[in-house]
Tab-separated table of C-alpha atoms in Angstrom:
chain	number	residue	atom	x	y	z
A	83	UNK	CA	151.365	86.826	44.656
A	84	UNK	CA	153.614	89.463	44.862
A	85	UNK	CA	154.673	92.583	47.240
A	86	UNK	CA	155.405	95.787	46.507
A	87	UNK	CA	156.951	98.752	47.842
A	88	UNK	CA	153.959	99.972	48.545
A	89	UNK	CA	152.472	97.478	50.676
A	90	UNK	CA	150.066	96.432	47.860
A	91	UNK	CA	149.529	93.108	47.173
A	92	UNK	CA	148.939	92.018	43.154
A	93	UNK	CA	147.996	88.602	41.540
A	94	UNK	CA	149.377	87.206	38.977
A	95	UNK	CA	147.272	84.857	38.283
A	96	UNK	CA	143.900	87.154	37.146
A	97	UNK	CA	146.513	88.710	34.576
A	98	UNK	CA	148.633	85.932	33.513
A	99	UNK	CA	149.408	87.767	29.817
A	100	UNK	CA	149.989	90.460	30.637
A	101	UNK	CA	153.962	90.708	31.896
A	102	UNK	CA	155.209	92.051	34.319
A	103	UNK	CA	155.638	95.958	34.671
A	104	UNK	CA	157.247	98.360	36.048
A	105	UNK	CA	155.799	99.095	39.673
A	106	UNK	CA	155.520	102.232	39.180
A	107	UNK	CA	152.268	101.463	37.799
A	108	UNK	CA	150.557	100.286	40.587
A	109	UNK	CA	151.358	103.027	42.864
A	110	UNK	CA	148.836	105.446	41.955
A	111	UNK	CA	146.944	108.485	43.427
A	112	UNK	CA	143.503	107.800	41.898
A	113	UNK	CA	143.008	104.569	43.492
A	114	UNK	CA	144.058	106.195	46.693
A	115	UNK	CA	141.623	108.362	46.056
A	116	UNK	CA	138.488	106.183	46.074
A	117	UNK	CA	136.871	105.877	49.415
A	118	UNK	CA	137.108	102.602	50.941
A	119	UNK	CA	134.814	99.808	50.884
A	120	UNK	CA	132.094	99.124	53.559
A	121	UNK	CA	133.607	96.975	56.288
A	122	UNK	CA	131.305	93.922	57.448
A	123	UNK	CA	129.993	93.619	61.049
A	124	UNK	CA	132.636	91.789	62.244
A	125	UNK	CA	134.863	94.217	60.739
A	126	UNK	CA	132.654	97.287	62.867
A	127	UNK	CA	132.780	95.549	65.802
A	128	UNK	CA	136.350	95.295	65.701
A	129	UNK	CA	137.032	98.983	64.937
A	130	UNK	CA	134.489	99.438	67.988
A	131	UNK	CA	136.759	98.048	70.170
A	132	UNK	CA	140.021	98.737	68.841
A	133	UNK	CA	138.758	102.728	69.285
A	134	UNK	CA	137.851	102.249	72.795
A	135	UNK	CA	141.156	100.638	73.954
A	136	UNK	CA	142.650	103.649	72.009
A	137	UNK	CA	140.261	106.027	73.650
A	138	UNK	CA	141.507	104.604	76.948
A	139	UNK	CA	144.997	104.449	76.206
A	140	UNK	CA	145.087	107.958	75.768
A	141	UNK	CA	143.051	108.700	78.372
A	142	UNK	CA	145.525	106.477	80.652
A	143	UNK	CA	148.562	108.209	78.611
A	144	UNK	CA	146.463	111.831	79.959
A	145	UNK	CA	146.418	110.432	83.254
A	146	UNK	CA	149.874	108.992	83.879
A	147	UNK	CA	151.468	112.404	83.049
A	148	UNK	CA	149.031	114.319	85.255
A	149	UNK	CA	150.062	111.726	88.047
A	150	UNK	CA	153.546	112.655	87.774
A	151	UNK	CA	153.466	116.347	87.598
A	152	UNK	CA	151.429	115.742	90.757
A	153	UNK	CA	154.205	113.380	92.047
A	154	UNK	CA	156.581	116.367	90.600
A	155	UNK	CA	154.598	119.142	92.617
A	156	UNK	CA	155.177	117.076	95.774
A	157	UNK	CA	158.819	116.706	95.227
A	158	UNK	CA	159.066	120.532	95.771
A	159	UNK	CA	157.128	120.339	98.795
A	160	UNK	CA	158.969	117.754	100.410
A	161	UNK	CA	161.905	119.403	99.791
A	162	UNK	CA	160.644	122.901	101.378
A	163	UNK	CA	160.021	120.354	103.946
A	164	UNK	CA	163.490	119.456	103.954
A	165	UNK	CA	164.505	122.469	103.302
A	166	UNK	CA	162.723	123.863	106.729
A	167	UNK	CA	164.619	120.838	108.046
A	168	UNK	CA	168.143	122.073	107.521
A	169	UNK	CA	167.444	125.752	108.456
A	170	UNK	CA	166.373	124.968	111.839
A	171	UNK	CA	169.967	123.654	112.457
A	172	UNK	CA	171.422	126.757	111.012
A	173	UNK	CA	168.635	128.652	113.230
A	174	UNK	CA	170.949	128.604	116.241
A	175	UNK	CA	174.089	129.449	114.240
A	176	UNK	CA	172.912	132.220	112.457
A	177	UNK	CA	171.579	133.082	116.152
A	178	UNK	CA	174.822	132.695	117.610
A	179	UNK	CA	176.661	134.703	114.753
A	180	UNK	CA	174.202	137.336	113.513
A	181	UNK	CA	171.416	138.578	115.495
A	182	UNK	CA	173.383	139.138	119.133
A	183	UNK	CA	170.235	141.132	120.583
A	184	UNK	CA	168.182	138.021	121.206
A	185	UNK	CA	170.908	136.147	123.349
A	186	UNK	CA	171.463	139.477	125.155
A	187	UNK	CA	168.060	140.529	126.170
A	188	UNK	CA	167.634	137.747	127.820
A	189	UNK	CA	171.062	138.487	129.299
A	190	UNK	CA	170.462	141.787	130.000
A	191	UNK	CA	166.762	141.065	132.111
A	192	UNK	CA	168.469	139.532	134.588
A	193	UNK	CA	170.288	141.583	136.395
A	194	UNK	CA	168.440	144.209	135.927
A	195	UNK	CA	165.754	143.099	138.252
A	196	UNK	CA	168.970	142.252	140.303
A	197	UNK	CA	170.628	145.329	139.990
A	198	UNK	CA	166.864	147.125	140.794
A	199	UNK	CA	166.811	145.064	144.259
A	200	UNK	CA	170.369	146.002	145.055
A	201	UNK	CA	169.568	149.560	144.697
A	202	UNK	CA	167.691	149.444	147.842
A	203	UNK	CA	170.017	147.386	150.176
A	204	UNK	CA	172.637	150.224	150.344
A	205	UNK	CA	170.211	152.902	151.134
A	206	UNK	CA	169.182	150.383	153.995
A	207	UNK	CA	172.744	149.491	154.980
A	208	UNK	CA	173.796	152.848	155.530
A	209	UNK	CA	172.408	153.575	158.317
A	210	UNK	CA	172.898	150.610	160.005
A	211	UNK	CA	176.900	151.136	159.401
A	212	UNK	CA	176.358	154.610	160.625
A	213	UNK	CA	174.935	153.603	163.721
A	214	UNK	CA	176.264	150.441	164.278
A	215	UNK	CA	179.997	151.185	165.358
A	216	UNK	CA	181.185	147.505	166.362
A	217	UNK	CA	180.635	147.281	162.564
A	218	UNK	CA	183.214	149.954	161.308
A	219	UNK	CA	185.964	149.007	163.938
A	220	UNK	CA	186.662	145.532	162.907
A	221	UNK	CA	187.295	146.855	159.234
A	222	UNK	CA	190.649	148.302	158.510
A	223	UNK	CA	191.636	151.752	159.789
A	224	UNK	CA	191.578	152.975	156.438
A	225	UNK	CA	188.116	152.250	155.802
A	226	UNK	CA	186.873	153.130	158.840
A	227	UNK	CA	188.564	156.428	158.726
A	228	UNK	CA	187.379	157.208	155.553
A	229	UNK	CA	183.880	155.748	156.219
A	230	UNK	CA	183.284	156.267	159.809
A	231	UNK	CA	184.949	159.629	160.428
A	232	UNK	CA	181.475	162.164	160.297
A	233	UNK	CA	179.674	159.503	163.216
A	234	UNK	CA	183.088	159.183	165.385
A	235	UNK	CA	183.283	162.744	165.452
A	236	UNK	CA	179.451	162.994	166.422
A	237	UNK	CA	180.151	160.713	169.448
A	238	UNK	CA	182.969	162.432	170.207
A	239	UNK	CA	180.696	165.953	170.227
A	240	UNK	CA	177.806	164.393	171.509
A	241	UNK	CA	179.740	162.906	174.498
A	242	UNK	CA	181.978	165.401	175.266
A	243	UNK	CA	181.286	166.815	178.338
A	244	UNK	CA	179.324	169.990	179.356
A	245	UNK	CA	180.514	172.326	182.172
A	246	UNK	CA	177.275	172.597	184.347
A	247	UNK	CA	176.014	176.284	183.762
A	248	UNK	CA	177.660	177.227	180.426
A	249	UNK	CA	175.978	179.299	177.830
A	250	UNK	CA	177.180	179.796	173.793
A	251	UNK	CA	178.874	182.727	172.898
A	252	UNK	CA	182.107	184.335	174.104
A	253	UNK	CA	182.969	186.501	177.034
A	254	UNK	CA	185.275	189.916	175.985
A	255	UNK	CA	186.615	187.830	172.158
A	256	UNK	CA	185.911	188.439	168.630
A	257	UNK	CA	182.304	187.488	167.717
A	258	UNK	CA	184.128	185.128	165.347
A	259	UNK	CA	184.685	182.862	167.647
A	260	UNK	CA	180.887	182.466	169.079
A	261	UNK	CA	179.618	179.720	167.011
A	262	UNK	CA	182.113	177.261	168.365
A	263	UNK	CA	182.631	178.611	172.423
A	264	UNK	CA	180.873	178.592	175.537
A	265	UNK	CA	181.584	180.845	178.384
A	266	UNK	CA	180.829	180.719	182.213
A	267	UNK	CA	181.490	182.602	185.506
A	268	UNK	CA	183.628	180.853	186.705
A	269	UNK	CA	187.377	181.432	186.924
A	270	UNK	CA	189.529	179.414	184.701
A	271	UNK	CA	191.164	176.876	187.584
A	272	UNK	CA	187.973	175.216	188.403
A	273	UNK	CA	186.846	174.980	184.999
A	274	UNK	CA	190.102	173.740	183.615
A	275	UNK	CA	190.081	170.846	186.820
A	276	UNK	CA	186.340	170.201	185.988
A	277	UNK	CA	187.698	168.876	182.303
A	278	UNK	CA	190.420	167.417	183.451
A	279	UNK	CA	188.587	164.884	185.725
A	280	UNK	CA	185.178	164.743	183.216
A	281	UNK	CA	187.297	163.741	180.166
A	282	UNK	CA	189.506	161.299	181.603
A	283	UNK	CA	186.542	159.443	183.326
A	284	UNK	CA	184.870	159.174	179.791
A	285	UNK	CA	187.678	157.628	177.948
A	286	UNK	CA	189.284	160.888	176.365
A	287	UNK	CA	192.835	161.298	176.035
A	288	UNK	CA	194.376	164.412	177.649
A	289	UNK	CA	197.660	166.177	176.017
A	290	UNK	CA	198.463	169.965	177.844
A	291	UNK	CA	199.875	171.687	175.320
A	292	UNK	CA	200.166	175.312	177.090
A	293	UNK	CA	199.217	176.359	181.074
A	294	UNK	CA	199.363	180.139	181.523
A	295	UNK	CA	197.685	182.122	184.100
A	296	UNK	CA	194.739	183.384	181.813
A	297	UNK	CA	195.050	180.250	179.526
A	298	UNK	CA	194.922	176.588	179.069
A	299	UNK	CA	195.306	174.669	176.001
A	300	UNK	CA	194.386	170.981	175.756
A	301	UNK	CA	194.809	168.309	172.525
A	302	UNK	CA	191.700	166.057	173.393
A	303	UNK	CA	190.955	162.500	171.451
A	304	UNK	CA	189.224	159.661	171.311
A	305	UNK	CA	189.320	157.520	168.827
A	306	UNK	CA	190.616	158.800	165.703
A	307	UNK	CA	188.843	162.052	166.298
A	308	UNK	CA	191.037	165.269	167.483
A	309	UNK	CA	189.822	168.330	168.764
A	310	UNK	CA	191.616	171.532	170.794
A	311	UNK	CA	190.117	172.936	174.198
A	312	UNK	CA	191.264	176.021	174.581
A	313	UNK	CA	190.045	177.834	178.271
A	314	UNK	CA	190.415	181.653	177.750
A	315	UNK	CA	189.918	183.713	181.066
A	316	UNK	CA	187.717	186.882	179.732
A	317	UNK	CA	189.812	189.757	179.340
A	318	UNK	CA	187.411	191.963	180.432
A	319	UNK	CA	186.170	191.150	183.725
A	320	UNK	CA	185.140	187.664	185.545
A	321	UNK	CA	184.057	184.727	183.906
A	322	UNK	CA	186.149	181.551	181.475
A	323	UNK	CA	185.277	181.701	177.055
A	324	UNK	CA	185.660	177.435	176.834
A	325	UNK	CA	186.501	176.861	172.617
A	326	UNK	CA	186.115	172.890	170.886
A	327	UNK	CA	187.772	173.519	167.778
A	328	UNK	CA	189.107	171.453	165.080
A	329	UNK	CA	192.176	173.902	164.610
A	330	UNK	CA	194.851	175.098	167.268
A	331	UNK	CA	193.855	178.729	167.843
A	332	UNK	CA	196.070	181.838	167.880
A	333	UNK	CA	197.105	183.069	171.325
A	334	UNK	CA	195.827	186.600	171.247
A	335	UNK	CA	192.342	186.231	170.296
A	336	UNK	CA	191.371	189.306	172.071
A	337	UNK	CA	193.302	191.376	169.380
A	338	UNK	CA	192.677	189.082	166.138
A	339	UNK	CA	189.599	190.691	164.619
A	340	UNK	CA	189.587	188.329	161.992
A	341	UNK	CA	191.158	185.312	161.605
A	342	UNK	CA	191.318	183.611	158.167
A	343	UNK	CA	191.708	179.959	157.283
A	344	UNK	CA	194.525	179.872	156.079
A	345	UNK	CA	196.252	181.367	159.562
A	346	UNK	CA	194.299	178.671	161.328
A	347	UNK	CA	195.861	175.882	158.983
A	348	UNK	CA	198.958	177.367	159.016
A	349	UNK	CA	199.512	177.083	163.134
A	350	UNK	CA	197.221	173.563	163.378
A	351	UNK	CA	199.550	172.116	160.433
A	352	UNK	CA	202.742	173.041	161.913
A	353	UNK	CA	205.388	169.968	161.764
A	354	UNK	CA	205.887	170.292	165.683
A	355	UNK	CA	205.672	166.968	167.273
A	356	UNK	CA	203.175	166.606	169.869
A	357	UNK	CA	203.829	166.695	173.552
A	358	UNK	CA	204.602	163.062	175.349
A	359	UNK	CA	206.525	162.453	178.313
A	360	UNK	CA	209.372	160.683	176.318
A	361	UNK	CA	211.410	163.004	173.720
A	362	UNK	CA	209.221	166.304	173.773
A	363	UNK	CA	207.501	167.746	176.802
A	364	UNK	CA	205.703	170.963	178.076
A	365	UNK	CA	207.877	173.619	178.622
A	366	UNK	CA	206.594	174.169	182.240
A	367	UNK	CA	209.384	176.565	184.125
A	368	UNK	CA	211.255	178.001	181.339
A	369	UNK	CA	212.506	180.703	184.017
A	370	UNK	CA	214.764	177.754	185.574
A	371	UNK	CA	215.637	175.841	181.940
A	372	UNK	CA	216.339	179.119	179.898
A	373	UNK	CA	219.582	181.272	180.366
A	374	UNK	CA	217.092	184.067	179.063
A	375	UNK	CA	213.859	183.760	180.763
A	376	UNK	CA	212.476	187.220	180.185
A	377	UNK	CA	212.852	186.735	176.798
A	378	UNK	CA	209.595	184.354	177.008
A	379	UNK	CA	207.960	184.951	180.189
A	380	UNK	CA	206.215	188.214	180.408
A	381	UNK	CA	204.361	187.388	184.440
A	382	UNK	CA	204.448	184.634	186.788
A	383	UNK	CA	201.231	184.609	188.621
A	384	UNK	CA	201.678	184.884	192.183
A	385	UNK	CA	198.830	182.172	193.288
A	386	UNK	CA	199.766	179.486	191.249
A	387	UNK	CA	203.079	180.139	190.371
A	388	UNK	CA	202.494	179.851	187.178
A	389	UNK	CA	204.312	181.431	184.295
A	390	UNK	CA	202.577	183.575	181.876
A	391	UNK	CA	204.264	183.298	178.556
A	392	UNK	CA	204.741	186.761	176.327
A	393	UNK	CA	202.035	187.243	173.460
A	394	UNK	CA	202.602	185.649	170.503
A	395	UNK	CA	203.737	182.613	171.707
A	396	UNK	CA	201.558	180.027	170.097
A	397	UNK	CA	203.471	176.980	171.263
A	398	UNK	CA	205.854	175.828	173.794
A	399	UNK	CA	208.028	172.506	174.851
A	400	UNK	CA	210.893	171.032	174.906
A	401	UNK	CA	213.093	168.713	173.598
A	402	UNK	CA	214.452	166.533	175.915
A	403	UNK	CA	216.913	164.194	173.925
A	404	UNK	CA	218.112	167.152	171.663
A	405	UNK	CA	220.706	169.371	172.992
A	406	UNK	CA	222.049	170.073	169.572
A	407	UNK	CA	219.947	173.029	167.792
A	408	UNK	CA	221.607	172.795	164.824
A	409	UNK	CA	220.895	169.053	164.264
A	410	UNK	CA	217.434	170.032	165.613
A	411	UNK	CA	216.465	172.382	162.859
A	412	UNK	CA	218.034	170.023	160.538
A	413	UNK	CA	215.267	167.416	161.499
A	414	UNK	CA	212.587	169.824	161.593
A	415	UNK	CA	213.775	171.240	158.236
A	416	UNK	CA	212.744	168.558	156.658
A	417	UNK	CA	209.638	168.622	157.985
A	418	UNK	CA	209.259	171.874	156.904
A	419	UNK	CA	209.444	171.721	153.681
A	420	UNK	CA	206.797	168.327	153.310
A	421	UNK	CA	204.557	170.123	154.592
A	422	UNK	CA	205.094	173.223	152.244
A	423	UNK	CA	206.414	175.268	154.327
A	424	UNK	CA	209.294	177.730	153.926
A	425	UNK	CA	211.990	178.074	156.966
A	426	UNK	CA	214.670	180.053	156.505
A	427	UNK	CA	217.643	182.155	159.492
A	428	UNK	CA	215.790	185.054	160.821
A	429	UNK	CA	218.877	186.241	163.447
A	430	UNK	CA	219.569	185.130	166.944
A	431	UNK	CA	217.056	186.123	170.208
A	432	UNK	CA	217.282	184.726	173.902
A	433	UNK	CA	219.972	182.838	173.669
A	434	UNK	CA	219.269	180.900	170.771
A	435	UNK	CA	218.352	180.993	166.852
A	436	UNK	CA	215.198	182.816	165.307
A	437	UNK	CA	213.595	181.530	161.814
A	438	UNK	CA	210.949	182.659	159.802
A	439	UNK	CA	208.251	180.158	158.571
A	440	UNK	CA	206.090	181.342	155.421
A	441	UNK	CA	203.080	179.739	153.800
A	442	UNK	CA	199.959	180.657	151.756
A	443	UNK	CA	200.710	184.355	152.739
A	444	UNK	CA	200.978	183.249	156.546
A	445	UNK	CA	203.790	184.105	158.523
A	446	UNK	CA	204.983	182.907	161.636
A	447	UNK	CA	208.686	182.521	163.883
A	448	UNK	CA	210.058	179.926	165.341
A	449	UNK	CA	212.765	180.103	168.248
A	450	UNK	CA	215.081	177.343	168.982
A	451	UNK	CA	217.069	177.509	172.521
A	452	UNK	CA	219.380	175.658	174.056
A	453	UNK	CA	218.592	174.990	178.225
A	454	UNK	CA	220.929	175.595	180.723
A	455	UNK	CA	221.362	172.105	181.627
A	456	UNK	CA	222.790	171.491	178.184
A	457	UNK	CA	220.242	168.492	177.733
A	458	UNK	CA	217.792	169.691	175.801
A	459	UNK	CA	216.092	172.504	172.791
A	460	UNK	CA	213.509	174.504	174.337
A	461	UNK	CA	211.200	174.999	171.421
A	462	UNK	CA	208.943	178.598	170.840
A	463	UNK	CA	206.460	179.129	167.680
A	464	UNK	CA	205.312	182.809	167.277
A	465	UNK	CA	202.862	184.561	165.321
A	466	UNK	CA	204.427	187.885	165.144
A	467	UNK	CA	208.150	188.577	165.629
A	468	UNK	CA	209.483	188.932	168.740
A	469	UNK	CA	211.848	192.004	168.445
């Protein structure tokens, strides 16, 4: 038995005279062709089962791949999953780095309920510090100058003392002068020793700047508050005009009808040092220091033998350890000209040197005069010229 290329099998033992052929021959399509034979039972039975294990092979060859594009679906999932994973590390970064607002609201809340409760506190430390003044003096003088001045100065008005009968306004001055005066019957002496004692008794510092017979000028302060009482016998008949004023007043009130501000910062911010008992004093008998008396004194009054300066004086003292007035308008040159003022040689009167003193359309003299005893510069400011 032979074997083709075909897969047939032939015998050559049915056909032994025939010879062999070409094998072309047996591969034919008309056999092909023919149906099969009928297979036996055994043969059914087999094709039975051989098409049920096929049947399930290719239903287990459906179902494997379905199993792995589920297992193929769930590999995305997990690595969403993963995925989720890594972002919430990069969560905080991209917090840190991108969106600033969240951080800084949370930032920003605080304080302002902070900031909301602080509000309040000042309002309700103020006036303790107002009232409180134990509170302001252990701070530095600078603070409490520039914190405490408006209550020290309401002490200072509120305790200043109150000559017993007094009534606001002014007696025979300018009606410009009534918000800040009092006036009484009584003559000046008594009123002036009546302030003297009060003030001193209630802790106020005293400086007399200028004692004429119709006038008295005092530099009161306590503290770091200053104020000027000026007594002012009324020019018209009986009775004393008592002034509290921030400001050195002009001497002849009676004829100022009004006085600007300018004229009253002009004479209160005069570089003239103040009047101790060391290196400047109060000129108080210029008829026995002055080689020119009548120069300056218009009247002595006979009672209290007191000299009456002429009008126009605004100030008057001397300096003691100066007997140079050259040198001494040197130093006060300087002065001068910090405080904006202009001093220049106006000629000579009473003995001594006359200079005109300009500022914000103010003018004003000042007289320096050697004393007699060659020890000292009697020192005169004017508001007018005296020749």
């Amino acid at each position: 038995m032979k074997t083709d290329n075909s897969g047939l099998e032939t015998s050559l033992e049915q056909s032994p005279d025939l010879e062999p052929q070409p094998l072309s021959w047996v591969v034919k399509p008309a056999p092909r062709a023919k149906s099969p034979a009928p297979l036996p039972s055994s043969g059914r039975l087999w094709a039975v089962l051989i098409l049920l294990v096929s049947v399930g092979l290719h239903a287990l060859a459906l179902w494997i791949p379905f199993g792995q594009e589920q297992s193929l679906e769930e590999a995305p999932d997990e690595e969403e999953a993963i995925a989720l994973t890594q972002l919430t590390p990069s969560e905080p970064e991209s917090a840190e780095a991108i969106p600033t607002p969240p951080p800084e609201a949370p930032r920003a809340t605080p304080p302002v309920p902070t900031a909301r409760p602080q509000a309040p506190q000042p309002s309700r430390t103020i006036p303790a510090v107002a009232s409180v003044t134990p509170v302001t003096n252990p701070v530095t003088p600078g603070r409490s100058e520039a914190a405490g001045a408006k209550p020290e100065t309401d002490l200072f008005l509120t305790e200043f003392p109150r000559y017993p009968g007094a009534k606001p306004g002014v007696l025979g001055l300018p009606d410009a002068y009534a918000a800040f005066s009092q006036n009484t019957e009584a003559a000046l002496n008594p009123v002036a020793n009546f302030f003297e004692t009060e003030l001193q008794a209630k802790g106020y510092t005293l400086q007399d700047l200028s004692e004429q017979a119709s006038r008295r000028v005092y530099l009161v302060s306590k503290g770091d508050t200053r104020q000027y009482l000026t007594l002012i016998s009324n020019p018209e008949g009986a009775g004393t005009n008592i002034l509290l004023s921030p400001k050195e007043l002009p001497e002849d009130l009676g004829s100022a009808n009004i006085i600007s501000q300018e004229e009253l910062d002009f004479y209160s911010d005069l570089p003239i040092p103040t009047i101790n008992n060391e290196e400047w004093q109060r000129l108080s008998e210029p008829s026995f220091l002055l080689a020119q008396p009548d120069a300056f004194v218009a009247e002595i009054d006979p009672e209290n033998f007191v000299e009456r300066l002429r009008p126009g004086i605004q100030r008057a003292l001397v300096a003691t350890q100066h007997p140079d007035s050259q040198a001494l308008f040197a130093e006060l040159q300087t002065r001068f000209q910090v405080a904006y003022f202009t001093i220049e040689p106006s000629g000579n009167y009473g003995g001594g040197q006359l200079y005109k003193i300009t500022r914000d359309g103010v003018t004003g003299y000042l007289s320096l005069v050697p004393t007699q005893d060659g020890t000292g510069t009697a020192i005169f400011v004017w508001n007018r010229a005296p020749v």
